[in-house]
mmCIF file of C-alpha atoms in Angstrom:
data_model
loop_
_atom_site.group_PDB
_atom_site.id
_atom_site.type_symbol
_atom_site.label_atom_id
_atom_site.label_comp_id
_atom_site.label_asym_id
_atom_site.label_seq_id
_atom_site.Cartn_x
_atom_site.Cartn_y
_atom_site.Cartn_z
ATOM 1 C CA UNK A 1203 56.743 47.159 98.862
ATOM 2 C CA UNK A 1204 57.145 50.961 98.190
ATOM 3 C CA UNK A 1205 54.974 53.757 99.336
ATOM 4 C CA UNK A 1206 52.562 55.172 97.586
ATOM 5 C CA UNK A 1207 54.976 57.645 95.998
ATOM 6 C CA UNK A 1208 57.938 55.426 94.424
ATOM 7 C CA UNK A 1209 60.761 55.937 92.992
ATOM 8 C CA UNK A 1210 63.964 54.753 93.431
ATOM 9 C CA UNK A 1211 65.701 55.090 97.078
ATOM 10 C CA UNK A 1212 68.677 57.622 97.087
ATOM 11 C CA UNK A 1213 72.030 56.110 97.686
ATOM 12 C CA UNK A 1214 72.905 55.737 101.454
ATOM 13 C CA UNK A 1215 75.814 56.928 103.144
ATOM 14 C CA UNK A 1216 78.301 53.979 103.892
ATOM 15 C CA UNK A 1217 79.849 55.382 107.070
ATOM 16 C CA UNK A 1218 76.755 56.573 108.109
ATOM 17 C CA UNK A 1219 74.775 53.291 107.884
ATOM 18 C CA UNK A 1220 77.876 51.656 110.020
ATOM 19 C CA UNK A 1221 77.415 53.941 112.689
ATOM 20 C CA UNK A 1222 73.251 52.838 112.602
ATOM 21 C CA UNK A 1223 74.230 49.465 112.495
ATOM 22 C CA UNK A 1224 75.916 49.582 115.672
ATOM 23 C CA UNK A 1225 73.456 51.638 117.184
ATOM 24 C CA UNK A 1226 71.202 48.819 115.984
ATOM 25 C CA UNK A 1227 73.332 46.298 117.857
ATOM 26 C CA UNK A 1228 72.510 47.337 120.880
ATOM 27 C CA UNK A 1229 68.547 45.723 120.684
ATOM 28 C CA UNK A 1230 70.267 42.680 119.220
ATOM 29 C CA UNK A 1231 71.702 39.593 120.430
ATOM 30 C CA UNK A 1232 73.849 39.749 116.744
ATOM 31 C CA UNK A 1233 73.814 41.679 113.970
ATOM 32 C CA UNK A 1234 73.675 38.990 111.468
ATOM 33 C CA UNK A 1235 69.480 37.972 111.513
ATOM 34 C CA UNK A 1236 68.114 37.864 108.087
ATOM 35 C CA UNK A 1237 69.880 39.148 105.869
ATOM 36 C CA UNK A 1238 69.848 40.204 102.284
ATOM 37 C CA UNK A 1239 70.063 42.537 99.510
ATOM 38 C CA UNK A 1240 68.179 45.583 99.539
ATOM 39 C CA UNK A 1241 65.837 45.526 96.581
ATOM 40 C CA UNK A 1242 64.316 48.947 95.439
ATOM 41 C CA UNK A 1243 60.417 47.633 95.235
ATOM 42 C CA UNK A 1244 59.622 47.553 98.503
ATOM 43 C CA UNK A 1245 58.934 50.014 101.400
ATOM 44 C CA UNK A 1246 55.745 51.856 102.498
ATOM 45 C CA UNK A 1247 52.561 50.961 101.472
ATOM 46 C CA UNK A 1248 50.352 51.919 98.814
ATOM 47 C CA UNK A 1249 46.752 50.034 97.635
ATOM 48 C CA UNK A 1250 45.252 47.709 99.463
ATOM 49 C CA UNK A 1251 45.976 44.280 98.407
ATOM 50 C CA UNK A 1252 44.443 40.948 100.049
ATOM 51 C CA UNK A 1253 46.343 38.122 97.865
ATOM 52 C CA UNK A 1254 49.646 36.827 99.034
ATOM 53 C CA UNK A 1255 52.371 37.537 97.023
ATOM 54 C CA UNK A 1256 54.944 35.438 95.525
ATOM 55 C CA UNK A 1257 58.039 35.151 97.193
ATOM 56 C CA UNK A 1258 60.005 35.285 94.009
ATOM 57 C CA UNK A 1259 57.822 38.429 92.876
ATOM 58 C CA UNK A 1260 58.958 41.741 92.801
ATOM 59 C CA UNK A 1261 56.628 43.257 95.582
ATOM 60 C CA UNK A 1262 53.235 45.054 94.328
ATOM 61 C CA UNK A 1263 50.178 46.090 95.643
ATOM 62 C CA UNK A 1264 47.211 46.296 94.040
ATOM 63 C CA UNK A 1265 45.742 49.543 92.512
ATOM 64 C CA UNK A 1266 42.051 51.107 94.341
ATOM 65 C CA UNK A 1267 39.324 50.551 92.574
ATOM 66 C CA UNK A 1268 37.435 53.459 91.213
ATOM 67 C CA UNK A 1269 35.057 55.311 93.278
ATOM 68 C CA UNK A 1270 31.872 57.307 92.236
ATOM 69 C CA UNK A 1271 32.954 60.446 91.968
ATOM 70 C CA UNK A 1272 35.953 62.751 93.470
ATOM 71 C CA UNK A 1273 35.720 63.694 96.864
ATOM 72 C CA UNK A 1274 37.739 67.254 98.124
ATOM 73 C CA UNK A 1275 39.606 66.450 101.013
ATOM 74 C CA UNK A 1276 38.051 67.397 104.496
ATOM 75 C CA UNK A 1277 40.332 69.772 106.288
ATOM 76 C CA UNK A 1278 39.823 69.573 110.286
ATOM 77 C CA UNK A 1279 42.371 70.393 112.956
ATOM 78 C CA UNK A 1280 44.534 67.572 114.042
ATOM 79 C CA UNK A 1281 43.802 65.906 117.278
ATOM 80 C CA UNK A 1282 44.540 68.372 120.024
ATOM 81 C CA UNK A 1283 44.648 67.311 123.863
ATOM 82 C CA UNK A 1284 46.723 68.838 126.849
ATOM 83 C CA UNK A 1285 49.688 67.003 127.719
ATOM 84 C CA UNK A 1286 50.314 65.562 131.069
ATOM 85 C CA UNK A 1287 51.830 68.082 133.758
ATOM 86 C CA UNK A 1288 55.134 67.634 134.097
ATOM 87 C CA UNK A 1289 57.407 65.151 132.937
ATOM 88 C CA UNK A 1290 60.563 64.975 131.258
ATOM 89 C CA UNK A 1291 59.353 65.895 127.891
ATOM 90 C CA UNK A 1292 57.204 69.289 129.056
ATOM 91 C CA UNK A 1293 57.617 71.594 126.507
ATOM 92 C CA UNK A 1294 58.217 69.574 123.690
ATOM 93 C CA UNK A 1295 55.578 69.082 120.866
ATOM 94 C CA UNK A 1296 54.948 65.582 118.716
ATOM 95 C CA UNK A 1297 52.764 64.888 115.827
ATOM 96 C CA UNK A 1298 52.084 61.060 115.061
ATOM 97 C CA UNK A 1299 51.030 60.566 111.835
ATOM 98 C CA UNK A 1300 48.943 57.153 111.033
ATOM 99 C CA UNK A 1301 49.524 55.922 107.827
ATOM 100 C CA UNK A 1302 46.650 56.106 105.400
ATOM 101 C CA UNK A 1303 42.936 56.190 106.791
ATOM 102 C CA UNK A 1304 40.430 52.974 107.002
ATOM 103 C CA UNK A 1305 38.191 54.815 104.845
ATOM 104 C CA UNK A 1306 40.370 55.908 101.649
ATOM 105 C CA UNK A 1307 38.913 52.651 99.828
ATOM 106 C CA UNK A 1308 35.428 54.441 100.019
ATOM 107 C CA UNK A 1309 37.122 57.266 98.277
ATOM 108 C CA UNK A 1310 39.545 56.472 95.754
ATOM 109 C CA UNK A 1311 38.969 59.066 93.055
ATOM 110 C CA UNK A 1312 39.490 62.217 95.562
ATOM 111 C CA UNK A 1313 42.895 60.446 97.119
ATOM 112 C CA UNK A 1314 43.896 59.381 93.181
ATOM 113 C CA UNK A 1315 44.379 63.365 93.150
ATOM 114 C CA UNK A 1316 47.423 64.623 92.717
ATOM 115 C CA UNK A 1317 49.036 66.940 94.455
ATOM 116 C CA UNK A 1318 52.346 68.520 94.838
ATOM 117 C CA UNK A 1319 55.305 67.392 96.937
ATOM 118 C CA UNK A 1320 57.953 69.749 96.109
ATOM 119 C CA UNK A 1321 59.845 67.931 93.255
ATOM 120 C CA UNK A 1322 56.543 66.618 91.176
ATOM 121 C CA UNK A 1323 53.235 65.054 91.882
ATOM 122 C CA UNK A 1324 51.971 62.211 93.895
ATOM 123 C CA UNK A 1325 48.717 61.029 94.799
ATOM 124 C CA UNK A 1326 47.076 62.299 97.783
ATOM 125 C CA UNK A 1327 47.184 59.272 99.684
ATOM 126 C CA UNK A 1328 46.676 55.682 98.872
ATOM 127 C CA UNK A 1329 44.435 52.586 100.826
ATOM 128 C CA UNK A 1330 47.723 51.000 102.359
ATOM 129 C CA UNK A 1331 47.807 47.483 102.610
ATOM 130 C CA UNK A 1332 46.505 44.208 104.665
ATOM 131 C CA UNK A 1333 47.215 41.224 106.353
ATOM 132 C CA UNK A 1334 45.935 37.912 104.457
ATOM 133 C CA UNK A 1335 43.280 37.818 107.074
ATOM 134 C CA UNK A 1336 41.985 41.246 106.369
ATOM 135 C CA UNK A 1337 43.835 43.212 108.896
ATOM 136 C CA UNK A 1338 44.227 46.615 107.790
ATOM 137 C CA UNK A 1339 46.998 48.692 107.666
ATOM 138 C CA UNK A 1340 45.243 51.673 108.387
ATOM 139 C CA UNK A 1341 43.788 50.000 111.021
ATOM 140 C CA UNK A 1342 46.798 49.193 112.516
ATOM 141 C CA UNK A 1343 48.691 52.592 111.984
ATOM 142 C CA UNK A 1344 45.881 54.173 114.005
ATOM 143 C CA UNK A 1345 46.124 51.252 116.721
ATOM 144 C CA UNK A 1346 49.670 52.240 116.803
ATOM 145 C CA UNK A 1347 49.195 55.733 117.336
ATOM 146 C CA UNK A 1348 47.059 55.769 119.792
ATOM 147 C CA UNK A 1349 49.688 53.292 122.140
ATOM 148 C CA UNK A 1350 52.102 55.988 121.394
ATOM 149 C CA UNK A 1351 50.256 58.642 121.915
ATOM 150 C CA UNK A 1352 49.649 57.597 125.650
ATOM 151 C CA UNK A 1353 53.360 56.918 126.205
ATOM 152 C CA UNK A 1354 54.445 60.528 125.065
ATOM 153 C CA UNK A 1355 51.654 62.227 127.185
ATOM 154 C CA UNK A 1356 52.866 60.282 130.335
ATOM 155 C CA UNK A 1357 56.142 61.460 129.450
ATOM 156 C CA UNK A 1358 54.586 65.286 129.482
ATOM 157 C CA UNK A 1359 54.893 65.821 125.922
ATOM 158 C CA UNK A 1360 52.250 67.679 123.846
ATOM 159 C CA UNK A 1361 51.061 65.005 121.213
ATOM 160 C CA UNK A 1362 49.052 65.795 117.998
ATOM 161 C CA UNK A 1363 47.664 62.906 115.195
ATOM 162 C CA UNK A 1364 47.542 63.933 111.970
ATOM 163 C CA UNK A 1365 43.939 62.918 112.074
ATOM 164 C CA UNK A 1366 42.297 60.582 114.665
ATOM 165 C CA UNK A 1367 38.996 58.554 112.708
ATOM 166 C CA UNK A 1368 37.678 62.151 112.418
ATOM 167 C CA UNK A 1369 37.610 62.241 108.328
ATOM 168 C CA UNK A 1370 35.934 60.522 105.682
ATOM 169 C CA UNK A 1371 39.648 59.916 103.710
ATOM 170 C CA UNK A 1372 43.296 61.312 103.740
ATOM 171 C CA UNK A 1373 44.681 63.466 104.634
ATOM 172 C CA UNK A 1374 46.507 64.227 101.540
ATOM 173 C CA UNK A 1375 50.316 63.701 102.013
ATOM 174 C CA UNK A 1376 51.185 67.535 101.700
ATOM 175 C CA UNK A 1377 48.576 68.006 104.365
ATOM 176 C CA UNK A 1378 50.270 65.144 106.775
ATOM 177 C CA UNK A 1379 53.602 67.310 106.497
ATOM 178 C CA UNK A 1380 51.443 70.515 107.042
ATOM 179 C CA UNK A 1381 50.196 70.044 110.164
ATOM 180 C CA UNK A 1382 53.917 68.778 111.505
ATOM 181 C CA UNK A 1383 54.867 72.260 110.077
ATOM 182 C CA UNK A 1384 52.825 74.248 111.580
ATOM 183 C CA UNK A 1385 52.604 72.930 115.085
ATOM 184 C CA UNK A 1386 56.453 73.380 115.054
ATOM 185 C CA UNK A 1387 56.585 69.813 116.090
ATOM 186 C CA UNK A 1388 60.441 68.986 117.394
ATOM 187 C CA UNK A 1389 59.830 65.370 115.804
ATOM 188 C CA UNK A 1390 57.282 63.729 113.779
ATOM 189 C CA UNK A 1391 57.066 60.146 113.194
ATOM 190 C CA UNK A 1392 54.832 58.235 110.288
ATOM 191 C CA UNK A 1393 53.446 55.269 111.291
ATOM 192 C CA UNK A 1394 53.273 52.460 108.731
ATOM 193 C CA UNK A 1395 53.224 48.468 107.866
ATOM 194 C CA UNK A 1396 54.981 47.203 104.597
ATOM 195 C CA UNK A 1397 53.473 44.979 101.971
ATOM 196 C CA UNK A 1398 56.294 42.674 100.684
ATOM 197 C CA UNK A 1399 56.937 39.696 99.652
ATOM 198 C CA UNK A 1400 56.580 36.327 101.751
ATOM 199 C CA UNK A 1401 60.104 36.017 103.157
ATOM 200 C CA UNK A 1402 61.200 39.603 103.372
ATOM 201 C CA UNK A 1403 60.641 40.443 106.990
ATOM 202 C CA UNK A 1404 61.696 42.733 109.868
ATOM 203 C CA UNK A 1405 61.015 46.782 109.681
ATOM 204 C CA UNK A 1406 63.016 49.819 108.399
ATOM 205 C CA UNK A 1407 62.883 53.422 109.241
ATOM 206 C CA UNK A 1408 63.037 55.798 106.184
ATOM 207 C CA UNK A 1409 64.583 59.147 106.333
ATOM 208 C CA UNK A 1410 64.478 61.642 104.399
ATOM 209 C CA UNK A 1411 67.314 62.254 101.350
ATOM 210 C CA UNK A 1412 68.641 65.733 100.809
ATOM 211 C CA UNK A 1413 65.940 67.304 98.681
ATOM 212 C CA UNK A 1414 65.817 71.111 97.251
ATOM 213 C CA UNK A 1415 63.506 71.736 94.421
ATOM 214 C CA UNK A 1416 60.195 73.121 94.096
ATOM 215 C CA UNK A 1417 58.773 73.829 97.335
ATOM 216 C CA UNK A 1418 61.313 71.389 99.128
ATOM 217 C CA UNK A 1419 64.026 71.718 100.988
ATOM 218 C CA UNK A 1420 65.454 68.995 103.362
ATOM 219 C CA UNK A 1421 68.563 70.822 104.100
ATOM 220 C CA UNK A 1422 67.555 71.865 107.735
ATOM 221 C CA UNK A 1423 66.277 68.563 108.465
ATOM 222 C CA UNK A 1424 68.619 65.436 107.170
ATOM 223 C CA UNK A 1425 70.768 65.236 109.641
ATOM 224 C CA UNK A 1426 68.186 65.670 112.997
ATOM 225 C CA UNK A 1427 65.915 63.221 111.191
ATOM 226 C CA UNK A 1428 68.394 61.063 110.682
ATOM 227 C CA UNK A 1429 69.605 60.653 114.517
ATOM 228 C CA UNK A 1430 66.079 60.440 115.310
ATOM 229 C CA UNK A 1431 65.464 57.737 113.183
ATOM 230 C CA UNK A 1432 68.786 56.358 114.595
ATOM 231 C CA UNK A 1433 67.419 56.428 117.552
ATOM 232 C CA UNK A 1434 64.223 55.046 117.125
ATOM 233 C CA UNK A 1435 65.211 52.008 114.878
ATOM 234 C CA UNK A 1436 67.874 50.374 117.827
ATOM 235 C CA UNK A 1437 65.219 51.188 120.048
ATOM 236 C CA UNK A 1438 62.616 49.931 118.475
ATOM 237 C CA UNK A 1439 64.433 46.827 117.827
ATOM 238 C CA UNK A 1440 65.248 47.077 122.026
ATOM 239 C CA UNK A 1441 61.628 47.051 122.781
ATOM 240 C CA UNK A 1442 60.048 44.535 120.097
ATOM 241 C CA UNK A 1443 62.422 42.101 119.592
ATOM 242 C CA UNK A 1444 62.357 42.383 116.069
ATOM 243 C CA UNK A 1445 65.165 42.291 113.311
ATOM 244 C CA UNK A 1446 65.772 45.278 111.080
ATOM 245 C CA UNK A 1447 64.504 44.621 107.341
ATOM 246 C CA UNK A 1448 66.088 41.661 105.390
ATOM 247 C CA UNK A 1449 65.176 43.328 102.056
ATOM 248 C CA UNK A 1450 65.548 47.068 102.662
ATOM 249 C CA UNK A 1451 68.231 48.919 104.213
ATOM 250 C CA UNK A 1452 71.330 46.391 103.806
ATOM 251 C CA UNK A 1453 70.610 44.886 107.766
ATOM 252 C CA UNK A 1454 70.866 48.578 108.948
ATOM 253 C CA UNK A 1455 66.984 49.517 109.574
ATOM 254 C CA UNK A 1456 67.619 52.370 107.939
ATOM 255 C CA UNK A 1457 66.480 53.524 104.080
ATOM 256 C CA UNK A 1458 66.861 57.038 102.677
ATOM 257 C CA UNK A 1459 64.394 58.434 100.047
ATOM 258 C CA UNK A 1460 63.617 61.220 97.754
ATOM 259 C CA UNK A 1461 60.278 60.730 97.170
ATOM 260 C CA UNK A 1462 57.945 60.983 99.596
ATOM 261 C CA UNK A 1463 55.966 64.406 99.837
ATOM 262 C CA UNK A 1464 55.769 63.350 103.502
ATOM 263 C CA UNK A 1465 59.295 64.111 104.079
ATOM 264 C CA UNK A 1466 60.341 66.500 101.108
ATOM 265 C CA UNK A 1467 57.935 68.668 102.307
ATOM 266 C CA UNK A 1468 58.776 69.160 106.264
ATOM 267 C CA UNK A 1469 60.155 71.783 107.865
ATOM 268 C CA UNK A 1470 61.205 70.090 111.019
ATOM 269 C CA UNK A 1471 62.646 66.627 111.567
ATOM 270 C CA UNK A 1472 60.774 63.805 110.373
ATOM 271 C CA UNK A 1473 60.964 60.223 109.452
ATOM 272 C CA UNK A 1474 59.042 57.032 108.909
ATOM 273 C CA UNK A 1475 58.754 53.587 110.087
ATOM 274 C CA UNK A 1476 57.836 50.320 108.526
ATOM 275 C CA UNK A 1477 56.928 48.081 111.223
ATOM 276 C CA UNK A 1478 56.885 44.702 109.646
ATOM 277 C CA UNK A 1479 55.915 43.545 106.571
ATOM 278 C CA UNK A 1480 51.692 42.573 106.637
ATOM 279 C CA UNK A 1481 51.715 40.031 103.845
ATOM 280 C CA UNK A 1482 54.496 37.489 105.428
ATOM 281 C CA UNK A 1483 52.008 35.547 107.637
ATOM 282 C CA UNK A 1484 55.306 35.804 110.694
ATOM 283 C CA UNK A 1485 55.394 39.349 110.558
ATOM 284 C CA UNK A 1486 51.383 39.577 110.627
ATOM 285 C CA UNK A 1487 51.318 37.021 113.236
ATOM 286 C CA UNK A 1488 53.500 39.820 115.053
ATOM 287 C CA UNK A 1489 51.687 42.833 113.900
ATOM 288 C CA UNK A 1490 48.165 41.986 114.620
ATOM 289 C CA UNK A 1491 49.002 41.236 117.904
ATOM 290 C CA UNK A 1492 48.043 44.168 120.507
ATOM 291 C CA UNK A 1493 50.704 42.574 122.905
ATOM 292 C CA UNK A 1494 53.566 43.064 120.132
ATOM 293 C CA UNK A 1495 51.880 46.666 119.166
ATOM 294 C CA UNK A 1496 52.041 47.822 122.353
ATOM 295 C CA UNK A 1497 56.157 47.016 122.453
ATOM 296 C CA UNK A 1498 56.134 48.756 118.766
ATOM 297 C CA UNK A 1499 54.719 51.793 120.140
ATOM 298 C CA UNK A 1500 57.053 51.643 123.348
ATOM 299 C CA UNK A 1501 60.154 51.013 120.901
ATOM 300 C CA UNK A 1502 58.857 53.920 118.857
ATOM 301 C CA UNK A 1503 58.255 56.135 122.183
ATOM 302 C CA UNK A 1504 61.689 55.642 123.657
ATOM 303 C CA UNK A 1505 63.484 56.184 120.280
ATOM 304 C CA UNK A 1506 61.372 59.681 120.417
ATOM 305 C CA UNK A 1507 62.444 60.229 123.881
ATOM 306 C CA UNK A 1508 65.741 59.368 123.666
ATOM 307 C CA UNK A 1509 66.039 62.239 120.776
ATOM 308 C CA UNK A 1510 64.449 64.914 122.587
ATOM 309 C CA UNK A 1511 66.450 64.190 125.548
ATOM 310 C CA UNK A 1512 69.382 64.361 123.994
#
């Protein structure tokens, strides 16, 4: 399903998808895996929702459930460490951001808040969704992160999380693309799981549309998010073995969106990536795995090499 801020996905480029399709090919044995039509409903997550879905349903996820009383988001510093000496990617700077927090359920009322995202208003954050078995999403985004995290640092690179279990909820979403701001990150990557529909499998990296109104402006940041999320989506598919969606991004991996106060609102390049989808019980079989996580972070680490390389 959608993220937490929907609305419809901004028409992709034809030539451009070709050009990630064969990139794609390159982590695939064909280029013909599960395929399908894109369908508009789905993407990255929003409330937490613990019964399966139909496979005929248009994907949903259920709401949060009211909380006690509204909650102003903690502000700390994102998780700061030194990088490792040396390296091929001294110098550069990366902020991970894990999807959602393990916590927002606690504290639905102060991440119902809106806030703005450059063209409108979105909620500050959502719960994200689960596995059948219970298997968070936030848990896993965080799981994810940390895998990646190590990779980069080996690497020499300077690595930030948005936040790292050190808040009671959120951040909020304008925060998230804050803190890539200001640490003049040279690429940030979202970490997230889906929450479909049984049947639609495989992941999709979203990057951001072209987006100037309010306090956003994508214009200095399509096109270098768009080769990094290039990158990371043939080498993601490298790494892990898996398929690019079968319901999002016509077979290419790729989906562009307007939307999301994650991307509208950064200043340097930036996209997201849907790892699987948490309520098809093959995808969760693959995603609460910490063998298959730790090929999702490599897939996700190489992709981010790959771009700051060059």
């Amino acid at each position: 399903m959608r993220h937490h801020e929907s609305l419809p996905p901004t028409p992709r480029h034809p030539l451009r998808l070709a050009a990630a399709a064969a990139l794609l090919c390159l982590g695939l044995a064909g280029c013909g895996d599960g395929g399908g039509p894109a369908q508009a409903q789905a993407g990255p997550s929003g409330g937490a929702a613990t019964t399966p879905a139909s496979p005929s349903a248009a994907p949903t996820k259920a709401a949060p459930s009211p909380s006690k009383s509204p909650a102003k988001a903690p502000t700390k510093s994102p998780s700061k460490e030194p990088a490792a000496p040396g390296g091929p990617l001294s110098g550069k700077t990366v902020v991970i951001d894990p999807g959602h927090n393990p916590r927002n359920h606690l504290h639905t009322a102060a991440i119902n808040r809106q806030v703005d995202i450059g063209t409108g208003h979105k909620e500050c954050d959502t719960t994200g969704t689960a596995t059948n078995g219970g298997y968070a999403e936030a848990e896993f985004t965080l799981d994810v992160a940390h895998r990646l995290r190590d990779l980069l640092r080996a690497q020499g690179a300077r690595v930030l999380l948005t936040y790292d279990g050190d808040r009671e909820f959120g951040p909020c979403v304008d925060e998230r693309a804050r803190i890539g701001n200001e640490a003049h990150a040279d690429a940030v990557v979202s970490v997230h799981a889906d929450g479909s529909a049984v049947g639609n499998r495989g992941f999709h990296v979203i990057l951001p549309a072209l987006v100037r109104g309010g306090g956003a402006d994508t214009s200095e940041i399509v096109e270098p998010s768009r080769d990094l999320g290039t990158r990371i989506a043939g080498l993601f598919v490298r790494s892990t073995g898996s398929s690019p969606s079968n319901y999002i991004g016509g077979k290419t991996g790729l989906d562009v969106r307007g939307d999301l106060g994650g991307l509208n609102l950064s200043t340097v390049p930036k996209v997201f990536i849907e790892c699987g989808n948490m309520r098809d019980p093959k995808d969760a079989a693959l995603l609460t795995s910490p063998g298959w996580r730790q090929k999702a972070a490599q897939g996700i680490a190489d992709g981010i090499s790959s771009y700051l390389k060059g």
